[in-house]
Amino acid sequence: RLCGGRVENLGELHALAVKAGVNGVMMGNFLTTLGSEPEDDRAMFEALGLNTARQPDNGSNPRPDNRSGWLEGDAPDTPVDRLIDRRGEVPLWDPAKQLRHRRKSSVPARPDGAPNRGLEGVGAPKDPDPDETPTEELPAIVLVEPEAA
């Protein structure tokens, strides 16, 4: 499906994604942020040769809601839930254990001729930088906005 963020994320590539073969589309402002106007979406789909006529079965068999309470309870376990109970059991990649580290015995000269920094104590153990040590928490997803040209 091609849904959230079509205008903001895809922009002019929206029509290309439709040509590539989407199997479902939400038209108009169905999400928390405003999208295209339904008329604009419909015009684009028609320009691409798609049938945008209303169908007699639209919304005739929606998914059930839980007003009656018959869907109450916990979601069933997935196969992964049955296999892994704790985070410690997950085989995560640890580069400190799985890569071979060998300290440099010398540092080559810089191409710009500037002096190298950090040559003191080459080969000697040093205190790790707390910003460079691995953490136990998962990395956060960070949205980086492109700089204005």
PDB file of C-alpha atoms in Angstrom:
ATOM      1  CA  ARG A   1       0.000   0.000   0.000  1.00  0.00           C
ATOM      2  CA  LEU A   2       1.052   3.563  -0.578  1.00  0.00           C
ATOM      3  CA  CYS A   3      -0.314   5.556   2.297  1.00  0.00           C
ATOM      4  CA  GLY A   4       1.199   7.893   4.891  1.00  0.00           C
ATOM      5  CA  GLY A   5       3.349  10.822   3.905  1.00  0.00           C
ATOM      6  CA  ARG A   6       2.835  10.613   0.166  1.00  0.00           C
ATOM      7  CA  VAL A   7       3.136  14.332  -0.507  1.00  0.00           C
ATOM      8  CA  GLU A   8       5.902  15.084   1.996  1.00  0.00           C
ATOM      9  CA  ASN A   9       8.020  11.984   1.369  1.00  0.00           C
ATOM     10  CA  LEU A  10       7.427  11.197  -2.283  1.00  0.00           C
ATOM     11  CA  GLY A  11       6.587  14.566  -3.789  1.00  0.00           C
ATOM     12  CA  GLU A  12       6.906  14.344  -7.564  1.00  0.00           C
ATOM     13  CA  LEU A  13       7.706  10.622  -7.331  1.00  0.00           C
ATOM     14  CA  HIS A  14       4.143   9.926  -6.172  1.00  0.00           C
ATOM     15  CA  ALA A  15       2.948   9.291  -9.733  1.00  0.00           C
ATOM     16  CA  LEU A  16       5.935   7.011 -10.376  1.00  0.00           C
ATOM     17  CA  ALA A  17       5.045   4.932  -7.321  1.00  0.00           C
ATOM     18  CA  VAL A  18       1.478   4.606  -8.609  1.00  0.00           C
ATOM     19  CA  LYS A  19       2.792   3.491 -12.016  1.00  0.00           C
ATOM     20  CA  ALA A  20       5.010   0.928 -10.277  1.00  0.00           C
ATOM     21  CA  GLY A  21       1.903  -0.842  -9.044  1.00  0.00           C
ATOM     22  CA  VAL A  22       0.435   0.105  -5.683  1.00  0.00           C
ATOM     23  CA  ASN A  23      -2.354  -2.129  -4.437  1.00  0.00           C
ATOM     24  CA  GLY A  24      -4.153   0.384  -2.243  1.00  0.00           C
ATOM     25  CA  VAL A  25      -4.329   4.124  -1.786  1.00  0.00           C
ATOM     26  CA  MET A  26      -5.807   6.466   0.814  1.00  0.00           C
ATOM     27  CA  MET A  27      -7.159   9.631  -0.742  1.00  0.00           C
ATOM     28  CA  GLY A  28      -7.486  12.900   1.115  1.00  0.00           C
ATOM     29  CA  ASN A  29      -6.779  13.785   4.734  1.00  0.00           C
ATOM     30  CA  PHE A  30      -7.050  10.457   6.525  1.00  0.00           C
ATOM     31  CA  LEU A  31      -3.888  10.786   8.579  1.00  0.00           C
ATOM     32  CA  THR A  32      -2.671  13.084  11.331  1.00  0.00           C
ATOM     33  CA  THR A  33      -1.035  15.417   8.806  1.00  0.00           C
ATOM     34  CA  LEU A  34      -2.837  16.965   5.888  1.00  0.00           C
ATOM     35  CA  GLY A  35      -2.406  15.245   2.559  1.00  0.00           C
ATOM     36  CA  SER A  36      -3.507  16.098  -0.949  1.00  0.00           C
ATOM     37  CA  GLU A  37      -7.058  17.149  -1.570  1.00  0.00           C
ATOM     38  CA  PRO A  38      -9.157  14.206  -2.814  1.00  0.00           C
ATOM     39  CA  GLU A  39      -9.815  16.050  -6.079  1.00  0.00           C
ATOM     40  CA  ASP A  40      -6.055  16.368  -6.706  1.00  0.00           C
ATOM     41  CA  ASP A  41      -5.503  12.672  -5.980  1.00  0.00           C
ATOM     42  CA  ARG A  42      -8.397  11.665  -8.229  1.00  0.00           C
ATOM     43  CA  ALA A  43      -7.108  13.887 -11.075  1.00  0.00           C
ATOM     44  CA  MET A  44      -3.628  12.350 -10.820  1.00  0.00           C
ATOM     45  CA  PHE A  45      -5.012   8.787 -10.842  1.00  0.00           C
ATOM     46  CA  GLU A  46      -7.233   9.547 -13.833  1.00  0.00           C
ATOM     47  CA  ALA A  47      -4.299  11.157 -15.679  1.00  0.00           C
ATOM     48  CA  LEU A  48      -2.412   7.887 -15.135  1.00  0.00           C
ATOM     49  CA  GLY A  49      -5.305   5.956 -16.683  1.00  0.00           C
ATOM     50  CA  LEU A  50      -6.690   4.419 -13.483  1.00  0.00           C
ATOM     51  CA  ASN A  51     -10.386   3.815 -12.877  1.00  0.00           C
ATOM     52  CA  THR A  52     -11.455   6.046  -9.988  1.00  0.00           C
ATOM     53  CA  ALA A  53     -15.187   5.356 -10.208  1.00  0.00           C
ATOM     54  CA  ARG A  54     -16.892   4.492  -6.933  1.00  0.00           C
ATOM     55  CA  GLN A  55     -17.492   0.772  -6.534  1.00  0.00           C
ATOM     56  CA  PRO A  56     -20.714  -0.736  -5.132  1.00  0.00           C
ATOM     57  CA  ASP A  57     -18.856  -2.759  -2.503  1.00  0.00           C
ATOM     58  CA  ASN A  58     -16.838   0.143  -1.014  1.00  0.00           C
ATOM     59  CA  GLY A  59     -17.073  -0.174   2.756  1.00  0.00           C
ATOM     60  CA  SER A  60     -19.681  -2.937   2.629  1.00  0.00           C
ATOM     61  CA  ASN A  61     -17.622  -5.391   4.685  1.00  0.00           C
ATOM     62  CA  PRO A  62     -15.380  -3.442   7.080  1.00  0.00           C
ATOM     63  CA  ARG A  63     -13.208  -5.104   9.672  1.00  0.00           C
ATOM     64  CA  PRO A  64     -15.086  -5.810  12.915  1.00  0.00           C
ATOM     65  CA  ASP A  65     -14.726  -3.434  15.807  1.00  0.00           C
ATOM     66  CA  ASN A  66     -14.557  -4.463  19.436  1.00  0.00           C
ATOM     67  CA  ARG A  67     -17.687  -2.795  20.790  1.00  0.00           C
ATOM     68  CA  SER A  68     -19.219  -6.160  21.628  1.00  0.00           C
ATOM     69  CA  GLY A  69     -16.085  -7.227  23.542  1.00  0.00           C
ATOM     70  CA  TRP A  70     -15.600 -10.486  21.675  1.00  0.00           C
ATOM     71  CA  LEU A  71     -12.094  -9.424  20.552  1.00  0.00           C
ATOM     72  CA  GLU A  72     -10.858  -8.732  24.096  1.00  0.00           C
ATOM     73  CA  GLY A  73      -7.724 -10.398  25.380  1.00  0.00           C
ATOM     74  CA  ASP A  74      -4.071 -10.509  24.498  1.00  0.00           C
ATOM     75  CA  ALA A  75      -2.754 -10.905  21.010  1.00  0.00           C
ATOM     76  CA  PRO A  76      -1.475 -14.419  20.353  1.00  0.00           C
ATOM     77  CA  ASP A  77       2.230 -15.077  20.657  1.00  0.00           C
ATOM     78  CA  THR A  78       4.275 -15.033  17.498  1.00  0.00           C
ATOM     79  CA  PRO A  79       6.818 -17.789  16.811  1.00  0.00           C
ATOM     80  CA  VAL A  80       9.585 -15.376  17.826  1.00  0.00           C
ATOM     81  CA  ASP A  81       7.860 -14.725  21.168  1.00  0.00           C
ATOM     82  CA  ARG A  82       7.877 -18.444  21.886  1.00  0.00           C
ATOM     83  CA  LEU A  83      11.577 -18.759  21.078  1.00  0.00           C
ATOM     84  CA  ILE A  84      12.965 -15.656  22.795  1.00  0.00           C
ATOM     85  CA  ASP A  85      11.887 -14.674  26.301  1.00  0.00           C
ATOM     86  CA  ARG A  86      14.568 -12.142  27.204  1.00  0.00           C
ATOM     87  CA  ARG A  87      16.786  -9.742  25.337  1.00  0.00           C
ATOM     88  CA  GLY A  88      19.859 -11.575  26.615  1.00  0.00           C
ATOM     89  CA  GLU A  89      18.837 -14.596  24.562  1.00  0.00           C
ATOM     90  CA  VAL A  90      18.848 -12.691  21.272  1.00  0.00           C
ATOM     91  CA  PRO A  91      22.078 -13.256  19.319  1.00  0.00           C
ATOM     92  CA  LEU A  92      23.003  -9.646  18.583  1.00  0.00           C
ATOM     93  CA  TRP A  93      26.153  -8.825  16.645  1.00  0.00           C
ATOM     94  CA  ASP A  94      28.936  -7.609  18.925  1.00  0.00           C
ATOM     95  CA  PRO A  95      31.856  -6.227  16.897  1.00  0.00           C
ATOM     96  CA  ALA A  96      34.120  -6.204  19.966  1.00  0.00           C
ATOM     97  CA  LYS A  97      33.827  -9.989  20.175  1.00  0.00           C
ATOM     98  CA  GLN A  98      33.561 -10.873  16.512  1.00  0.00           C
ATOM     99  CA  LEU A  99      36.143  -8.618  14.846  1.00  0.00           C
ATOM    100  CA  ARG A 100      39.881  -8.906  15.233  1.00  0.00           C
ATOM    101  CA  HIS A 101      41.319  -5.668  16.551  1.00  0.00           C
ATOM    102  CA  ARG A 102      45.005  -4.876  16.247  1.00  0.00           C
ATOM    103  CA  ARG A 103      46.407  -1.506  17.220  1.00  0.00           C
ATOM    104  CA  LYS A 104      48.467   0.348  14.651  1.00  0.00           C
ATOM    105  CA  SER A 105      52.171   0.437  15.373  1.00  0.00           C
ATOM    106  CA  SER A 106      52.553   3.650  13.375  1.00  0.00           C
ATOM    107  CA  VAL A 107      50.305   6.185  11.754  1.00  0.00           C
ATOM    108  CA  PRO A 108      51.044   7.180   8.149  1.00  0.00           C
ATOM    109  CA  ALA A 109      51.611  10.831   7.325  1.00  0.00           C
ATOM    110  CA  ARG A 110      48.594  12.866   6.349  1.00  0.00           C
ATOM    111  CA  PRO A 111      48.323  13.813   2.665  1.00  0.00           C
ATOM    112  CA  ASP A 112      47.951  17.497   3.506  1.00  0.00           C
ATOM    113  CA  GLY A 113      51.196  17.483   5.527  1.00  0.00           C
ATOM    114  CA  ALA A 114      49.482  18.515   8.777  1.00  0.00           C
ATOM    115  CA  PRO A 115      50.751  16.847  11.929  1.00  0.00           C
ATOM    116  CA  ASN A 116      48.901  13.800  13.180  1.00  0.00           C
ATOM    117  CA  ARG A 117      47.123  14.090  16.481  1.00  0.00           C
ATOM    118  CA  GLY A 118      46.685  11.309  18.981  1.00  0.00           C
ATOM    119  CA  LEU A 119      50.057   9.640  18.446  1.00  0.00           C
ATOM    120  CA  GLU A 120      50.923   9.684  22.126  1.00  0.00           C
ATOM    121  CA  GLY A 121      50.870   6.226  23.581  1.00  0.00           C
ATOM    122  CA  VAL A 122      50.374   4.305  20.343  1.00  0.00           C
ATOM    123  CA  GLY A 123      49.888   0.691  21.363  1.00  0.00           C
ATOM    124  CA  ALA A 124      49.288   1.553  25.022  1.00  0.00           C
ATOM    125  CA  PRO A 125      45.808   0.930  26.417  1.00  0.00           C
ATOM    126  CA  LYS A 126      43.840   4.074  27.085  1.00  0.00           C
ATOM    127  CA  ASP A 127      40.565   4.806  28.815  1.00  0.00           C
ATOM    128  CA  PRO A 128      37.672   4.369  26.400  1.00  0.00           C
ATOM    129  CA  ASP A 129      35.735   7.438  25.398  1.00  0.00           C
ATOM    130  CA  PRO A 130      32.297   7.148  27.050  1.00  0.00           C
ATOM    131  CA  ASP A 131      30.701   8.415  23.832  1.00  0.00           C
ATOM    132  CA  GLU A 132      32.274   5.523  21.920  1.00  0.00           C
ATOM    133  CA  THR A 133      31.370   2.678  24.277  1.00  0.00           C
ATOM    134  CA  PRO A 134      28.443   0.466  23.281  1.00  0.00           C
ATOM    135  CA  THR A 135      25.181   0.855  25.154  1.00  0.00           C
ATOM    136  CA  GLU A 136      22.486  -1.650  25.989  1.00  0.00           C
ATOM    137  CA  GLU A 137      19.615   0.397  24.631  1.00  0.00           C
ATOM    138  CA  LEU A 138      18.512   0.201  21.032  1.00  0.00           C
ATOM    139  CA  PRO A 139      19.408   3.150  18.793  1.00  0.00           C
ATOM    140  CA  ALA A 140      16.765   5.801  18.309  1.00  0.00           C
ATOM    141  CA  ILE A 141      15.456   6.676  14.878  1.00  0.00           C
ATOM    142  CA  VAL A 142      16.453  10.231  14.099  1.00  0.00           C
ATOM    143  CA  LEU A 143      14.797  12.284  11.386  1.00  0.00           C
ATOM    144  CA  VAL A 144      17.350  14.498   9.662  1.00  0.00           C
ATOM    145  CA  GLU A 145      15.931  17.402   7.701  1.00  0.00           C
ATOM    146  CA  PRO A 146      17.953  18.404   4.619  1.00  0.00           C
ATOM    147  CA  GLU A 147      19.535  21.813   4.795  1.00  0.00           C
ATOM    148  CA  ALA A 148      17.931  24.521   2.716  1.00  0.00           C
ATOM    149  CA  ALA A 149      20.010  25.349  -0.343  1.00  0.00           C
TER     150      ALA A 149
END
